[in-house]
Tab-separated table of C-alpha atoms in Angstrom:
chain	number	residue	atom	x	y	z
A	1	UNK	CA	86.658	86.337	84.373
A	2	UNK	CA	87.845	84.309	87.623
A	3	UNK	CA	85.503	83.434	90.198
A	4	UNK	CA	86.184	82.554	93.386
A	5	UNK	CA	83.268	80.345	96.006
A	6	UNK	CA	83.445	80.224	99.715
A	7	UNK	CA	80.656	77.630	101.183
A	8	UNK	CA	78.790	78.552	104.146
A	9	UNK	CA	77.429	75.783	106.704
A	10	UNK	CA	75.048	76.846	110.558
A	11	UNK	CA	73.820	74.004	112.944
A	12	UNK	CA	72.220	76.057	116.083
A	13	UNK	CA	75.747	78.155	117.697
A	14	UNK	CA	78.201	77.068	115.668
A	15	UNK	CA	79.170	78.541	111.785
A	16	UNK	CA	81.795	77.482	109.380
A	17	UNK	CA	82.841	79.349	106.315
A	18	UNK	CA	85.466	76.681	104.351
A	19	UNK	CA	86.953	79.044	101.835
A	20	UNK	CA	87.825	76.172	99.856
A	21	UNK	CA	91.332	77.679	100.461
A	22	UNK	CA	95.166	75.720	101.745
A	23	UNK	CA	95.960	79.085	103.445
A	24	UNK	CA	92.444	79.704	105.373
A	25	UNK	CA	91.298	76.952	105.339
A	26	UNK	CA	87.745	76.542	107.574
A	27	UNK	CA	87.111	79.884	109.231
A	28	UNK	CA	84.832	78.219	112.458
A	29	UNK	CA	82.272	80.474	114.567
A	30	UNK	CA	81.341	78.794	117.242
A	31	UNK	CA	79.037	81.273	119.079
A	32	UNK	CA	77.485	78.721	122.326
A	33	UNK	CA	80.098	80.232	124.911
A	34	UNK	CA	79.488	84.127	123.850
A	35	UNK	CA	75.920	85.841	125.853
A	36	UNK	CA	73.523	86.685	122.912
A	37	UNK	CA	74.615	90.562	123.795
A	38	UNK	CA	78.525	89.948	123.170
A	39	UNK	CA	77.563	88.060	119.251
A	40	UNK	CA	77.724	91.352	117.270
A	41	UNK	CA	79.583	92.625	114.769
A	42	UNK	CA	81.642	89.947	113.167
A	43	UNK	CA	80.827	89.682	109.418
A	44	UNK	CA	82.043	93.144	109.766
A	45	UNK	CA	85.504	92.131	111.316
A	46	UNK	CA	85.602	90.047	108.207
A	47	UNK	CA	84.939	92.394	106.221
A	48	UNK	CA	87.402	95.425	108.483
A	49	UNK	CA	89.875	92.266	107.932
A	50	UNK	CA	89.981	91.681	104.571
A	51	UNK	CA	89.538	95.568	103.744
A	52	UNK	CA	92.575	95.292	105.571
A	53	UNK	CA	94.274	92.214	104.211
A	54	UNK	CA	93.723	92.940	100.687
A	55	UNK	CA	95.440	96.502	100.807
A	56	UNK	CA	98.404	95.943	103.004
A	57	UNK	CA	99.230	93.348	100.250
A	58	UNK	CA	99.334	95.105	97.353
A	59	UNK	CA	101.361	97.797	98.813
A	60	UNK	CA	103.591	95.811	100.080
A	61	UNK	CA	103.950	94.057	96.126
A	62	UNK	CA	103.959	97.421	94.705
A	63	UNK	CA	107.268	98.752	97.321
A	64	UNK	CA	108.504	95.046	96.304
A	65	UNK	CA	107.841	95.685	92.772
A	66	UNK	CA	110.113	99.051	92.770
A	67	UNK	CA	112.251	97.344	94.750
A	68	UNK	CA	111.761	99.310	97.619
A	69	UNK	CA	113.076	96.555	100.916
A	70	UNK	CA	111.310	97.136	104.033
A	71	UNK	CA	110.807	95.673	107.874
A	72	UNK	CA	107.038	95.569	108.032
A	73	UNK	CA	104.361	97.129	107.305
A	74	UNK	CA	101.854	97.326	110.005
A	75	UNK	CA	97.924	98.933	110.216
A	76	UNK	CA	94.359	99.492	111.341
A	77	UNK	CA	91.287	99.074	109.575
A	78	UNK	CA	87.895	101.265	111.454
A	79	UNK	CA	84.738	100.364	110.150
A	80	UNK	CA	82.011	102.720	110.230
A	81	UNK	CA	78.189	102.232	110.743
A	82	UNK	CA	75.121	103.953	110.407
A	83	UNK	CA	71.604	103.670	108.292
A	84	UNK	CA	70.441	104.638	105.579
A	85	UNK	CA	67.398	106.597	104.159
A	86	UNK	CA	65.120	103.911	104.684
A	87	UNK	CA	66.769	103.186	108.195
A	88	UNK	CA	68.568	100.081	106.853
A	89	UNK	CA	72.216	99.606	108.970
A	90	UNK	CA	74.951	99.582	106.634
A	91	UNK	CA	78.766	100.839	106.385
A	92	UNK	CA	79.632	104.520	106.193
A	93	UNK	CA	83.464	103.862	105.249
A	94	UNK	CA	86.089	101.937	105.956
A	95	UNK	CA	89.539	104.062	107.180
A	96	UNK	CA	93.062	102.348	106.805
A	97	UNK	CA	96.149	103.447	108.963
A	98	UNK	CA	98.783	101.682	107.501
A	99	UNK	CA	102.479	102.271	108.287
A	100	UNK	CA	105.441	101.296	105.901
A	101	UNK	CA	108.828	100.925	108.107
A	102	UNK	CA	111.985	100.300	105.749
A	103	UNK	CA	115.423	102.477	105.374
A	104	UNK	CA	114.958	106.284	104.426
A	105	UNK	CA	116.701	105.979	101.870
A	106	UNK	CA	113.221	103.907	100.756
A	107	UNK	CA	111.996	107.063	100.847
A	108	UNK	CA	110.879	107.958	97.294
A	109	UNK	CA	109.930	104.782	96.811
A	110	UNK	CA	107.136	105.292	99.163
A	111	UNK	CA	106.105	107.909	97.685
A	112	UNK	CA	104.838	106.906	94.272
A	113	UNK	CA	103.528	104.237	95.534
A	114	UNK	CA	101.393	105.546	98.131
A	115	UNK	CA	99.989	107.867	94.908
A	116	UNK	CA	99.102	104.891	93.586
A	117	UNK	CA	97.447	103.134	96.545
A	118	UNK	CA	95.087	106.172	97.257
A	119	UNK	CA	93.444	104.585	94.810
A	120	UNK	CA	92.709	101.243	96.304
A	121	UNK	CA	93.370	97.494	95.793
A	122	UNK	CA	91.090	94.536	94.216
A	123	UNK	CA	88.339	95.266	97.175
A	124	UNK	CA	88.927	98.356	98.526
A	125	UNK	CA	88.562	99.842	94.807
A	126	UNK	CA	85.226	97.728	94.404
A	127	UNK	CA	83.757	99.261	97.212
A	128	UNK	CA	85.119	102.714	95.848
A	129	UNK	CA	81.239	103.312	94.921
A	130	UNK	CA	79.185	102.246	98.349
A	131	UNK	CA	81.132	104.170	101.067
A	132	UNK	CA	84.465	106.175	101.855
A	133	UNK	CA	87.456	104.465	101.509
A	134	UNK	CA	89.900	106.674	103.809
A	135	UNK	CA	93.812	105.427	103.316
A	136	UNK	CA	96.346	106.822	105.181
A	137	UNK	CA	99.539	106.064	104.827
A	138	UNK	CA	102.811	107.136	106.233
A	139	UNK	CA	106.531	105.677	106.529
A	140	UNK	CA	108.636	105.280	109.846
A	141	UNK	CA	111.974	105.833	108.880
A	142	UNK	CA	114.000	102.814	110.440
């Protein structure tokens, strides 16, 4: 079984998440210049970013594996929150809107990959039992 470890350090208004990654390195979160009423939402933003990054990376790999070439992939993640039956704040859903910009000759590959990607990626599929994930995939032909 694979394992991944990140570490966290907080001193006052400064927080550092060490990803132990050559790509991400340390993620610094510094609230010292941010008013208290504007500090919320960082964890939700990281979750939304993580789902979008994982999904788009998996989508790119699925297209490439099947020989499709694309110019770019763009997307947004919209995270919704609410409360559970005990009135605790919870994430209630995430919607991914993703567009693949590619030549129309690869449209048939996009159609196949779109069906596969509706099952999610490592991160999003892991969240399916917790709340709804909505995948809106679009093809923009060049």
